[in-house]
Coordinates of C-alpha atoms and ligand atoms in Angstrom, one line a residue:
Chain F
M13 CA -82.0 -87.6 -21.6
K14 CA -80.4 -88.7 -24.5
P15 CA -79.4 -92.5 -25.5
S16 CA -75.8 -93.2 -25.9
L17 CA -74.2 -94.2 -28.8
K18 CA -73.6 -97.9 -27.7
E19 CA -77.8 -97.7 -27.0
H20 CA -77.6 -96.2 -30.8
L21 CA -75.8 -99.3 -31.7
L22 CA -77.9 -101.9 -30.0
A23 CA -81.0 -101.3 -31.1
L24 CA -79.2 -100.9 -34.8
L25 CA -78.2 -105.0 -33.8
A26 CA -81.5 -105.7 -32.5
K27 CA -83.2 -104.5 -35.6
L28 CA -81.1 -106.0 -37.9
A29 CA -81.0 -109.4 -36.1
P30 CA -83.2 -111.2 -38.8
L31 CA -80.0 -110.5 -41.0
W32 CA -77.9 -112.6 -39.1
G33 CA -79.9 -115.6 -39.5
A34 CA -80.0 -115.6 -43.4
L35 CA -76.0 -114.5 -43.1
V36 CA -75.3 -117.5 -41.2
F37 CA -77.3 -119.2 -44.3
V38 CA -75.7 -118.1 -46.7
A39 CA -72.3 -118.7 -45.3
L40 CA -73.2 -122.6 -44.3
W41 CA -73.9 -122.7 -48.0
W42 CA -71.3 -121.3 -49.3
I43 CA -69.1 -123.5 -47.1
A44 CA -70.8 -126.6 -48.1
T45 CA -69.8 -125.3 -52.3
S46 CA -66.8 -124.3 -51.5
L47 CA -65.5 -127.8 -49.6
K48 CA -67.8 -130.0 -51.9
V49 CA -69.3 -131.5 -49.6
I50 CA -72.8 -131.6 -51.5
D51 CA -71.7 -132.4 -55.5
P52 CA -71.2 -128.8 -57.4
I53 CA -74.2 -130.1 -60.0
L54 CA -77.1 -130.7 -57.5
L55 CA -75.8 -127.5 -55.5
P56 CA -74.5 -124.8 -57.3
S57 CA -72.8 -121.7 -55.4
P58 CA -75.0 -119.0 -53.9
A59 CA -73.0 -116.2 -56.0
D60 CA -74.0 -118.3 -58.9
S61 CA -77.6 -118.9 -58.2
A62 CA -78.0 -115.4 -56.8
K63 CA -76.5 -113.9 -60.6
A64 CA -78.9 -116.0 -62.2
L65 CA -81.7 -114.6 -60.4
W66 CA -80.3 -111.1 -61.2
K67 CA -80.0 -111.4 -64.9
G68 CA -83.3 -113.6 -64.8
M69 CA -85.0 -110.9 -62.6
M70 CA -83.2 -108.1 -64.7
G71 CA -84.8 -108.0 -68.6
G72 CA -84.4 -112.2 -68.2
S73 CA -87.4 -114.5 -69.3
L74 CA -87.9 -114.8 -65.2
W75 CA -89.1 -111.8 -64.8
H76 CA -91.8 -112.4 -67.0
D77 CA -92.3 -116.0 -65.6
F78 CA -92.5 -113.6 -62.2
L79 CA -95.2 -111.8 -63.2
R80 CA -97.4 -114.6 -65.3
T81 CA -97.2 -116.5 -61.7
V82 CA -98.0 -113.2 -59.6
T83 CA -101.0 -112.2 -62.3
R84 CA -102.1 -116.4 -61.6
T85 CA -102.3 -116.0 -58.0
L86 CA -104.1 -112.6 -58.2
L87 CA -106.6 -113.6 -60.3
S88 CA -107.6 -116.0 -58.4
F89 CA -107.5 -114.6 -55.2
I90 CA -110.1 -112.0 -56.4
I91 CA -112.1 -114.5 -57.5
A92 CA -112.2 -116.3 -55.0
V93 CA -112.6 -113.1 -52.7
A94 CA -115.8 -112.0 -54.6
I95 CA -117.3 -115.4 -54.2
A96 CA -116.2 -116.2 -51.0
V97 CA -116.8 -113.0 -48.8
P98 CA -120.9 -112.4 -49.8
L99 CA -121.4 -116.1 -49.3
G100 CA -119.0 -116.5 -46.1
I101 CA -121.5 -113.8 -44.5
V102 CA -124.8 -115.3 -45.5
L103 CA -123.7 -118.7 -44.3
G104 CA -123.0 -117.0 -41.4
S105 CA -125.6 -115.1 -40.0
S106 CA -127.9 -117.9 -40.6
D107 CA -127.4 -121.0 -38.1
K108 CA -129.6 -123.6 -40.2
I109 CA -127.7 -122.5 -43.4
Y110 CA -124.3 -123.1 -41.5
R111 CA -124.8 -126.3 -39.8
A112 CA -126.3 -127.4 -43.0
V113 CA -123.1 -127.1 -45.0
E114 CA -120.7 -127.0 -42.9
F115 CA -119.9 -130.6 -42.9
I116 CA -118.9 -130.0 -46.9
I117 CA -117.2 -126.9 -46.1
D118 CA -114.9 -128.5 -44.2
F119 CA -114.7 -131.3 -46.5
F120 CA -113.8 -129.9 -49.1
R121 CA -111.2 -127.8 -47.4
S122 CA -109.2 -130.6 -45.8
T123 CA -109.1 -132.1 -49.4
P124 CA -106.1 -131.4 -51.1
A125 CA -107.5 -128.5 -54.0
S126 CA -104.2 -131.2 -56.1
A127 CA -106.4 -133.9 -55.6
M128 CA -108.8 -131.7 -57.7
F129 CA -106.9 -131.3 -61.0
P130 CA -108.3 -133.6 -63.1
L131 CA -111.7 -133.1 -62.4
F132 CA -110.9 -129.4 -63.3
L133 CA -108.6 -130.2 -66.5
V134 CA -112.6 -131.9 -67.4
L135 CA -114.5 -129.3 -66.9
F136 CA -112.6 -126.0 -68.1
G137 CA -109.8 -127.9 -70.7
V138 CA -105.7 -127.7 -69.9
G139 CA -105.2 -124.5 -70.0
E140 CA -105.1 -121.3 -68.1
K141 CA -109.0 -121.8 -67.0
T142 CA -108.4 -125.1 -65.0
K143 CA -105.1 -123.1 -63.0
I144 CA -106.8 -120.1 -61.7
A145 CA -110.2 -122.4 -61.3
V146 CA -108.8 -124.5 -59.0
A147 CA -106.6 -121.9 -57.0
A148 CA -109.7 -119.8 -56.6
F149 CA -111.5 -123.4 -55.6
G150 CA -108.5 -123.4 -53.0
A151 CA -108.7 -120.2 -51.7
A152 CA -112.1 -119.9 -51.7
L153 CA -113.3 -122.1 -49.0
V154 CA -110.5 -121.4 -46.5
I155 CA -111.8 -118.0 -46.9
L156 CA -115.5 -118.6 -46.9
F157 CA -114.4 -120.6 -43.7
N158 CA -113.4 -117.9 -42.2
V159 CA -115.6 -115.0 -42.9
A160 CA -118.9 -117.5 -41.8
Y161 CA -116.1 -117.9 -39.1
G162 CA -115.9 -114.6 -38.1
V163 CA -119.8 -113.7 -38.6
M164 CA -120.7 -116.2 -36.6
N165 CA -118.7 -114.7 -33.5
A166 CA -119.9 -111.2 -34.1
R167 CA -120.4 -109.5 -30.9
K168 CA -124.3 -109.7 -29.9
L169 CA -124.3 -107.0 -28.4
R170 CA -122.9 -104.3 -31.2
Q171 CA -125.8 -105.9 -33.6
L172 CA -128.5 -105.1 -30.7
A173 CA -126.9 -101.8 -30.2
A174 CA -127.1 -100.8 -33.9
R175 CA -131.1 -102.9 -34.2
V176 CA -131.8 -100.1 -30.9
M177 CA -131.2 -97.3 -33.4
G178 CA -133.4 -98.2 -35.7
A179 CA -130.6 -100.8 -38.3
S180 CA -132.9 -103.1 -40.4
R181 CA -132.1 -106.8 -40.4
I182 CA -129.5 -106.2 -43.5
G183 CA -128.4 -103.0 -41.9
V184 CA -127.0 -104.5 -39.1
L185 CA -125.6 -107.2 -41.4
T186 CA -123.5 -104.0 -43.6
D187 CA -123.0 -101.8 -40.5
V188 CA -122.1 -104.0 -38.3
T189 CA -121.5 -107.9 -38.9
F190 CA -119.5 -107.5 -41.9
W191 CA -116.8 -105.4 -39.9
E192 CA -117.0 -107.6 -36.7
S193 CA -116.0 -109.9 -39.4
M194 CA -113.7 -108.4 -40.8
P195 CA -110.2 -109.4 -38.6
Q196 CA -111.3 -112.9 -39.6
T197 CA -111.7 -112.5 -43.0
F198 CA -108.0 -111.1 -43.0
V199 CA -106.7 -114.7 -41.8
G200 CA -109.0 -116.0 -44.5
M201 CA -107.6 -113.8 -47.0
R202 CA -103.6 -114.8 -46.3
S203 CA -104.0 -118.5 -46.0
G204 CA -106.1 -118.2 -49.3
V205 CA -103.8 -116.0 -51.2
S206 CA -100.7 -118.3 -50.2
L207 CA -102.8 -121.2 -50.8
A208 CA -103.8 -119.6 -54.3
L209 CA -99.7 -119.5 -55.0
V210 CA -99.1 -122.9 -53.9
I211 CA -101.5 -124.0 -56.3
V212 CA -100.9 -122.2 -59.5
I213 CA -97.0 -122.8 -59.1
V214 CA -98.1 -126.5 -59.6
A215 CA -100.4 -126.4 -62.1
E216 CA -97.7 -124.2 -63.7
M217 CA -96.1 -127.3 -63.3
F218 CA -97.7 -129.9 -64.3
I219 CA -100.3 -128.7 -66.0
G220 CA -99.6 -127.6 -69.9
S221 CA -97.5 -124.5 -68.9
T222 CA -95.5 -122.6 -71.4
D223 CA -95.1 -120.2 -69.0
G224 CA -94.7 -119.2 -64.6
L225 CA -92.7 -120.0 -61.8
G226 CA -93.5 -123.7 -61.3
Q227 CA -92.9 -124.1 -65.0
R228 CA -89.8 -122.6 -65.0
V229 CA -88.6 -124.9 -61.8
I230 CA -89.9 -127.8 -64.1
N231 CA -87.7 -126.9 -66.8
S232 CA -84.4 -126.0 -65.0
Q233 CA -84.4 -129.1 -63.2
M234 CA -85.2 -131.4 -66.6
I235 CA -81.8 -129.6 -68.4
F236 CA -80.0 -129.7 -65.1
D237 CA -79.8 -126.2 -64.7
M238 CA -79.5 -126.0 -61.4
P239 CA -79.0 -122.2 -60.7
E240 CA -81.8 -121.3 -62.7
M241 CA -83.8 -123.7 -61.0
Y242 CA -82.6 -122.1 -57.4
A243 CA -83.0 -119.2 -58.9
S244 CA -86.9 -119.8 -59.7
I245 CA -87.5 -121.3 -56.4
F246 CA -86.2 -118.0 -54.5
A247 CA -88.3 -115.7 -56.6
A248 CA -91.4 -118.3 -56.2
G249 CA -90.2 -117.2 -52.4
A250 CA -89.6 -114.2 -52.0
L251 CA -93.0 -113.7 -53.8
G252 CA -95.0 -115.8 -50.8
Y253 CA -93.1 -113.7 -48.4
C254 CA -94.1 -110.6 -50.0
L255 CA -97.6 -111.3 -50.3
N256 CA -97.8 -112.4 -46.8
L257 CA -95.9 -108.8 -45.6
L258 CA -98.6 -107.0 -48.0
F259 CA -101.4 -108.5 -46.5
L260 CA -99.9 -107.8 -43.1
S261 CA -99.9 -104.2 -43.3
I262 CA -103.1 -104.2 -45.1
E263 CA -104.5 -105.6 -42.3
R264 CA -102.7 -103.5 -39.7
K265 CA -103.5 -100.8 -41.9
F266 CA -107.6 -101.3 -42.6
V267 CA -108.6 -103.6 -39.2
H268 CA -106.8 -100.9 -37.5
W269 CA -108.6 -101.9 -34.7
G270 CA -108.3 -105.2 -34.5
G271 CA -107.5 -107.0 -30.9
K272 CA -108.4 -104.0 -28.6
Chain D
M11 CA -143.7 -79.4 -24.8
N12 CA -145.5 -82.5 -23.2
T13 CA -148.6 -80.0 -22.0
P14 CA -151.0 -80.5 -24.3
I15 CA -150.6 -84.3 -23.7
D16 CA -150.5 -84.2 -19.9
L17 CA -153.8 -82.5 -20.1
M18 CA -155.1 -85.3 -22.8
S19 CA -154.8 -88.2 -20.8
A20 CA -155.6 -85.5 -18.0
I21 CA -159.1 -85.2 -19.9
T22 CA -159.5 -88.3 -20.9
G23 CA -157.3 -91.0 -18.8
P24 CA -158.8 -91.1 -15.0
A25 CA -162.2 -89.6 -15.7
A26 CA -163.1 -92.4 -17.7
S27 CA -162.5 -95.5 -15.6
G28 CA -161.0 -96.0 -12.2
P29 CA -157.8 -97.5 -10.5
S30 CA -159.2 -100.8 -10.5
D31 CA -159.2 -101.3 -14.1
H32 CA -156.2 -102.7 -16.0
R33 CA -155.9 -99.9 -18.4
W34 CA -156.3 -96.8 -16.1
F35 CA -153.2 -94.9 -16.0
P36 CA -152.4 -91.4 -14.1
P37 CA -152.4 -88.4 -16.0
G38 CA -148.8 -87.3 -17.5
T39 CA -148.1 -91.2 -18.0
H40 CA -145.4 -91.5 -21.1
I41 CA -144.9 -95.1 -20.3
T42 CA -147.6 -98.4 -19.9
V43 CA -146.7 -101.6 -18.9
R44 CA -149.6 -103.8 -19.0
G45 CA -149.4 -107.6 -18.3
L46 CA -146.1 -108.3 -19.1
T47 CA -145.2 -111.8 -18.6
K48 CA -141.4 -113.3 -19.3
R49 CA -140.2 -117.2 -19.0
F50 CA -136.7 -118.5 -19.3
G51 CA -137.0 -121.9 -20.2
A52 CA -139.3 -123.4 -16.9
T53 CA -138.4 -120.0 -14.6
T54 CA -141.1 -117.8 -14.7
L55 CA -139.2 -114.2 -14.6
Y56 CA -142.1 -111.3 -15.0
E57 CA -145.7 -112.9 -15.0
N58 CA -148.1 -109.7 -15.4
F59 CA -146.1 -107.3 -14.5
N60 CA -147.6 -103.7 -14.5
L61 CA -145.5 -100.1 -14.6
D62 CA -146.4 -96.5 -14.9
I63 CA -143.6 -94.7 -16.1
P64 CA -144.2 -90.7 -15.9
R65 CA -143.2 -88.5 -18.5
G66 CA -140.2 -86.2 -17.8
Q67 CA -138.9 -88.7 -15.1
L68 CA -135.9 -89.9 -14.5
I69 CA -136.6 -93.4 -13.1
S70 CA -134.2 -95.4 -11.1
I71 CA -134.5 -99.1 -11.1
F72 CA -133.0 -100.5 -8.5
G73 CA -133.5 -104.5 -7.0
P74 CA -131.3 -107.8 -6.3
N75 CA -128.6 -109.6 -7.8
G76 CA -130.6 -111.1 -11.0
C77 CA -133.7 -109.5 -10.7
G78 CA -134.5 -108.3 -13.8
K79 CA -133.5 -105.5 -14.6
S80 CA -132.0 -105.2 -17.3
T81 CA -134.1 -107.6 -18.4
L82 CA -137.8 -105.3 -18.2
I83 CA -135.2 -102.5 -20.0
N84 CA -134.4 -105.2 -22.5
M85 CA -138.0 -106.0 -23.1
M86 CA -139.4 -102.6 -22.9
S87 CA -136.8 -101.3 -25.7
G88 CA -137.1 -104.2 -27.7
I89 CA -133.8 -106.1 -27.3
L90 CA -135.3 -108.8 -25.7
P91 CA -138.7 -110.5 -26.8
I92 CA -142.0 -111.0 -24.3
D93 CA -143.4 -113.4 -23.5
G94 CA -147.3 -111.8 -22.9
G95 CA -148.1 -108.3 -22.2
E96 CA -147.7 -104.9 -24.1
V97 CA -145.9 -102.0 -23.5
L98 CA -146.7 -98.7 -24.9
F99 CA -145.4 -95.2 -25.5
D100 CA -147.8 -92.7 -25.2
G101 CA -150.2 -95.1 -26.4
K102 CA -148.0 -96.1 -29.4
A103 CA -146.1 -99.4 -29.8
L104 CA -142.0 -99.4 -30.4
R105 CA -141.6 -99.2 -33.7
D106 CA -143.1 -95.7 -33.7
T107 CA -141.4 -94.7 -31.1
R108 CA -137.6 -93.0 -30.9
I109 CA -135.7 -94.6 -28.0
G110 CA -132.1 -94.1 -27.4
Y111 CA -129.9 -96.8 -25.5
V112 CA -127.2 -96.9 -23.0
F113 CA -125.3 -99.8 -22.7
Q114 CA -123.2 -100.9 -19.6
N115 CA -120.3 -102.2 -21.6
Y116 CA -119.5 -99.1 -23.9
R117 CA -116.1 -101.1 -25.1
E118 CA -118.9 -103.0 -27.2
A119 CA -121.5 -100.5 -27.7
M120 CA -119.2 -98.0 -29.2
F121 CA -118.3 -99.6 -33.2
P122 CA -114.9 -99.1 -33.5
W123 CA -113.9 -99.5 -36.9
L124 CA -115.7 -95.8 -37.0
R125 CA -114.4 -92.5 -35.9
A126 CA -116.4 -91.0 -32.4
I127 CA -117.6 -88.7 -34.7
D128 CA -118.8 -91.0 -36.9
N129 CA -120.5 -92.9 -34.5
L130 CA -122.1 -90.0 -32.8
R131 CA -123.4 -89.8 -36.5
Y132 CA -124.7 -93.0 -37.0
P133 CA -128.3 -93.0 -35.6
L134 CA -129.2 -89.8 -37.2
K135 CA -129.1 -92.3 -40.5
F136 CA -132.4 -93.6 -39.3
L137 CA -134.2 -90.5 -39.8
K138 CA -135.0 -88.6 -42.6
L139 CA -132.9 -85.3 -42.0
S140 CA -131.3 -83.2 -44.0
K141 CA -127.4 -83.1 -44.0
A142 CA -127.5 -79.9 -42.9
E143 CA -129.6 -81.0 -40.1
K144 CA -127.6 -83.7 -39.6
D145 CA -125.1 -81.7 -38.8
A146 CA -126.7 -79.0 -36.8
R147 CA -128.0 -81.9 -34.3
V148 CA -124.0 -83.4 -34.3
E149 CA -123.2 -79.0 -32.9
R150 CA -125.5 -79.3 -30.9
M151 CA -124.4 -82.7 -28.8
I152 CA -121.2 -81.9 -28.7
A153 CA -122.3 -78.1 -27.3
R154 CA -124.4 -79.1 -24.9
F155 CA -121.4 -82.1 -23.7
D156 CA -119.1 -79.5 -22.9
V157 CA -116.2 -82.0 -22.5
K158 CA -113.0 -81.7 -25.1
I159 CA -112.8 -84.6 -26.7
D160 CA -111.1 -85.8 -29.5
L161 CA -114.1 -87.0 -31.9
H162 CA -111.8 -87.5 -34.5
R163 CA -110.6 -90.1 -32.3
Y164 CA -110.9 -94.3 -33.1
P165 CA -113.7 -95.4 -29.7
Y166 CA -110.3 -97.4 -28.5
E167 CA -108.1 -94.2 -28.2
L168 CA -110.4 -92.3 -25.8
S169 CA -110.4 -93.7 -21.9
G170 CA -113.6 -95.1 -20.7
G171 CA -115.5 -91.7 -19.6
Q172 CA -114.8 -89.9 -22.9
Q173 CA -116.3 -93.5 -24.9
Q174 CA -119.3 -94.0 -22.5
M175 CA -120.0 -90.2 -23.0
V176 CA -119.8 -90.5 -26.5
S177 CA -122.2 -93.3 -26.4
I178 CA -124.1 -91.5 -24.1
M179 CA -124.7 -88.9 -26.9
R180 CA -125.2 -91.5 -29.6
A181 CA -128.4 -92.0 -27.8
L182 CA -129.3 -88.7 -27.5
I183 CA -128.7 -87.6 -30.6
V184 CA -131.8 -89.0 -32.3
D185 CA -133.8 -86.9 -29.5
P186 CA -135.4 -90.2 -28.2
E187 CA -138.3 -90.0 -26.9
V188 CA -137.4 -92.3 -23.3
L189 CA -133.9 -93.0 -22.9
F190 CA -132.8 -96.5 -21.5
M191 CA -129.6 -97.1 -19.7
D192 CA -128.4 -100.1 -17.7
E193 CA -125.9 -99.1 -15.1
P194 CA -124.0 -97.0 -17.5
F195 CA -121.3 -95.8 -15.1
S196 CA -120.8 -99.0 -13.7
A197 CA -117.1 -99.8 -15.6
L198 CA -116.0 -96.2 -14.8
D199 CA -113.7 -95.1 -11.8
Y200 CA -115.4 -93.3 -9.0
E201 CA -114.2 -89.8 -10.0
M202 CA -115.1 -90.6 -13.9
T203 CA -119.1 -92.1 -12.3
L204 CA -119.3 -88.9 -10.3
F205 CA -118.6 -86.2 -13.4
M206 CA -120.9 -88.6 -15.1
R207 CA -124.0 -88.0 -13.3
E208 CA -123.8 -84.4 -12.7
Q209 CA -124.1 -84.8 -17.0
L210 CA -126.7 -87.2 -17.2
Q211 CA -128.6 -84.4 -14.7
K212 CA -127.5 -81.4 -16.7
V213 CA -128.8 -83.0 -19.7
F214 CA -131.8 -84.3 -18.1
M215 CA -132.9 -81.2 -17.0
E216 CA -132.2 -79.9 -20.2
T217 CA -134.0 -82.1 -22.0
R218 CA -136.6 -83.3 -19.7
T219 CA -136.3 -86.7 -21.5
T220 CA -138.2 -89.8 -20.1
T221 CA -135.0 -91.4 -18.6
L222 CA -135.1 -95.5 -17.4
L223 CA -131.5 -96.3 -15.3
V224 CA -130.9 -99.0 -13.9
S225 CA -128.1 -99.1 -11.2
H226 CA -126.5 -101.1 -8.6
D227 CA -125.5 -98.1 -6.7
L228 CA -128.6 -97.2 -3.8
E229 CA -127.1 -93.6 -3.5
E230 CA -126.4 -93.5 -7.2
A231 CA -130.4 -94.5 -7.7
V232 CA -131.9 -92.1 -5.3
H233 CA -129.7 -88.9 -5.8
L234 CA -130.4 -88.7 -9.6
A235 CA -134.3 -90.0 -9.9
D236 CA -137.4 -88.6 -9.8
K237 CA -139.0 -92.1 -8.4
I238 CA -137.2 -95.0 -7.7
L239 CA -138.4 -98.3 -8.6
L240 CA -137.8 -101.0 -6.1
L241 CA -137.6 -104.2 -7.1
T242 CA -138.2 -108.2 -5.5
R243 CA -136.8 -111.2 -5.9
K244 CA -137.9 -113.0 -8.7
P245 CA -140.5 -113.8 -9.5
T246 CA -140.6 -110.5 -9.9
H247 CA -142.9 -107.5 -8.9
V248 CA -142.4 -104.0 -7.8
A249 CA -141.8 -104.2 -4.6
D250 CA -142.1 -99.9 -4.1
Y251 CA -142.3 -97.0 -6.3
I252 CA -141.1 -94.1 -4.0
S253 CA -141.1 -90.0 -5.5
F254 CA -138.1 -88.4 -4.5
D255 CA -138.5 -84.6 -5.2
A256 CA -135.7 -82.7 -3.9
P257 CA -135.0 -79.7 -6.6
R258 CA -132.2 -79.7 -9.0
P259 CA -129.9 -79.3 -9.4
R260 CA -128.9 -81.4 -7.0
D261 CA -125.4 -81.6 -5.7
T262 CA -123.5 -83.3 -2.9
A263 CA -125.2 -81.5 -0.3
T264 CA -128.6 -82.8 -1.6
L265 CA -126.7 -86.1 -0.1
S266 CA -127.5 -85.4 3.2
T267 CA -130.6 -83.4 3.1
P268 CA -133.6 -85.1 5.7
E269 CA -135.1 -86.1 2.4
F270 CA -132.6 -87.9 0.6
V271 CA -131.9 -89.6 3.8
R272 CA -135.0 -91.1 4.4
V273 CA -136.0 -92.2 1.1
K274 CA -132.3 -93.9 0.5
A275 CA -133.3 -95.3 4.4
H276 CA -136.1 -96.4 3.3
S277 CA -135.5 -97.7 0.1
L278 CA -132.9 -99.7 1.8
E279 CA -135.0 -101.5 4.0
V280 CA -137.3 -102.6 1.3
F281 CA -134.7 -103.6 -0.2
Q282 CA -133.5 -106.0 2.5
R283 CA -136.5 -107.4 3.5
E284 CA -136.8 -108.7 -0.2
V285 CA -133.1 -109.7 0.0
R286 CA -133.5 -111.8 3.2
K287 CA -137.6 -113.0 1.5
P288 CA -137.2 -117.3 2.0
Ligands
LIG327 N1 -131.1 -115.2 -22.0 C1 -131.2 -116.0 -21.0 N2 -131.6 -117.0 -20.2 C2 -132.0 -117.3 -19.3 N3 -131.9 -116.8 -18.2 C3 -131.6 -115.7 -18.6 C4 -131.1 -115.1 -19.6 N4 -131.1 -114.0 -19.2 C5 -132.0 -113.7 -18.3 N5 -131.8 -114.8 -17.7 C6 -132.6 -115.2 -15.7 O1 -133.0 -114.1 -16.2 C7 -133.0 -113.2 -14.9 C8 -132.8 -111.8 -14.7 O2 -131.7 -111.2 -15.7 P1 -131.5 -110.3 -15.4 O3 -130.2 -109.9 -16.3 O4 -132.3 -109.0 -16.6 O5 -131.0 -109.7 -14.0 P2 -130.7 -108.2 -13.7 O6 -131.2 -107.6 -12.6 O7 -130.4 -107.0 -14.2 O8 -129.3 -109.0 -13.1 P3 -127.6 -107.9 -12.5 O9 -128.0 -107.1 -11.4 O10 -126.6 -109.2 -12.6 O11 -127.6 -106.8 -13.5 C9 -131.6 -113.7 -13.9 O12 -132.1 -114.6 -13.3 C10 -130.9 -114.7 -15.4 O13 -130.1 -115.8 -15.3
LIG328 MG1 -128.4 -106.3 -15.3

């Protein structure tokens, strides 16, 4: 049976549902600015902000700052993964080691990474390295915790199956445990990259930066260029959103067996 | 294939000593379990447990719930450590023996990140074979089970029966000396169970791999077995070890032969006596 026109329309409406919320949001914003409920200096119209975003991204300096932030975030994320995944597998596969370091990891994981800035400034100086190091540190702890957790909760039966087929201890680790921990590892990587972005933006605001979205937000705020500031905030939001979406889709593709 | 060794043990085994000797085993024995001991905390599950498994036979293991059927084959297959005693395969240790193991829980025994065909191929990785030989083995295994499974799918895309089929093929692909199966069909529906029993029997007739099958279904246990091992409640001993010699292939008609009825009735009697013991 072919779906009727009405069903098609309903399906389309359902698909566009998230759009309605956004439209209502912009409409409220627009009403607020045109009725001057809020000082127009503080809250520029959606049109002005959109213009600033468009101009900045299309050949303007916003695009450059955007790319700087992306680069820093991804770089710190990659460093975090490179350190945390192997370490997490080792930690998770040994009850003794894990119990010994669990408290330390949990403690630092709960410590706001921003509180570590001064320490890292001393270690790495005022510059690029500090921003990336702190972001990598924060992300690595989140990833480490999740990987170790995933490894510890790997199905024992699959490990036994590999064992009984002749896999060595290392073989079980690489052939089974590594894969078993994948779903949890991806959870960690998603939170890790979000956290890395947060830290990079904060670092760009306060640690002598000449570029990046964080620095741009702070600068436009200081010169009261509100459309520019909102544009930068939106760019940062879009970046966070897209990163999450990207990781989700990689996860769905890669951990295809998850939840099955 | 096994005649030379049979002859050997026929000559050396019984001639050297009598049945009272700890080391003695009848000719044609493949696996000897001697003085096996297993404790869980304060409870002793096995104490000085002895068993001979003849070569090329299918042995069903049947007994009360929690009597240690799984524990027994897990100790024999090295999944669980033993607290005492030894298990020898043709006089060799487990590490020098190729075994196959089929788990009851196929969902958790398959590797869902690998396609069925790669699951099947996985154990070959531990054998020193050329790529061509490995491919040939896979082909042979697929031909042996004439079931139509799309092996390029992932395990979770297959039905339970198909998954367990792949799991059995995976256990057999290394051409094991011994095959262990722990209630392999109990998670399948009845139709699939019947089909799988038939497949198992067919493969067994072709390969004559010494097989240990734990079953909680007495009819299945007798129907498939050359010998039925009946266990007591714990501390676990052999309650009875009965032969069932009906010719193969056995089918539903076998179920109504006097011999089958007799063996099954006897097994049930022994089982009930064990269960009712205070
Ligand atoms: N890891 C363990 N720790 C403590 N006790 C255990 C452990 N594994 C098994 N047992 C005990 O040993 C006994 C035998 O267990 P086993 O699983 O071998 O029995 P089974 O005959 O296979 O039972 P079932 O019919 O349920 O499959 C049970 O009483 C069980 O409680
Ligand atoms: Mg069991």
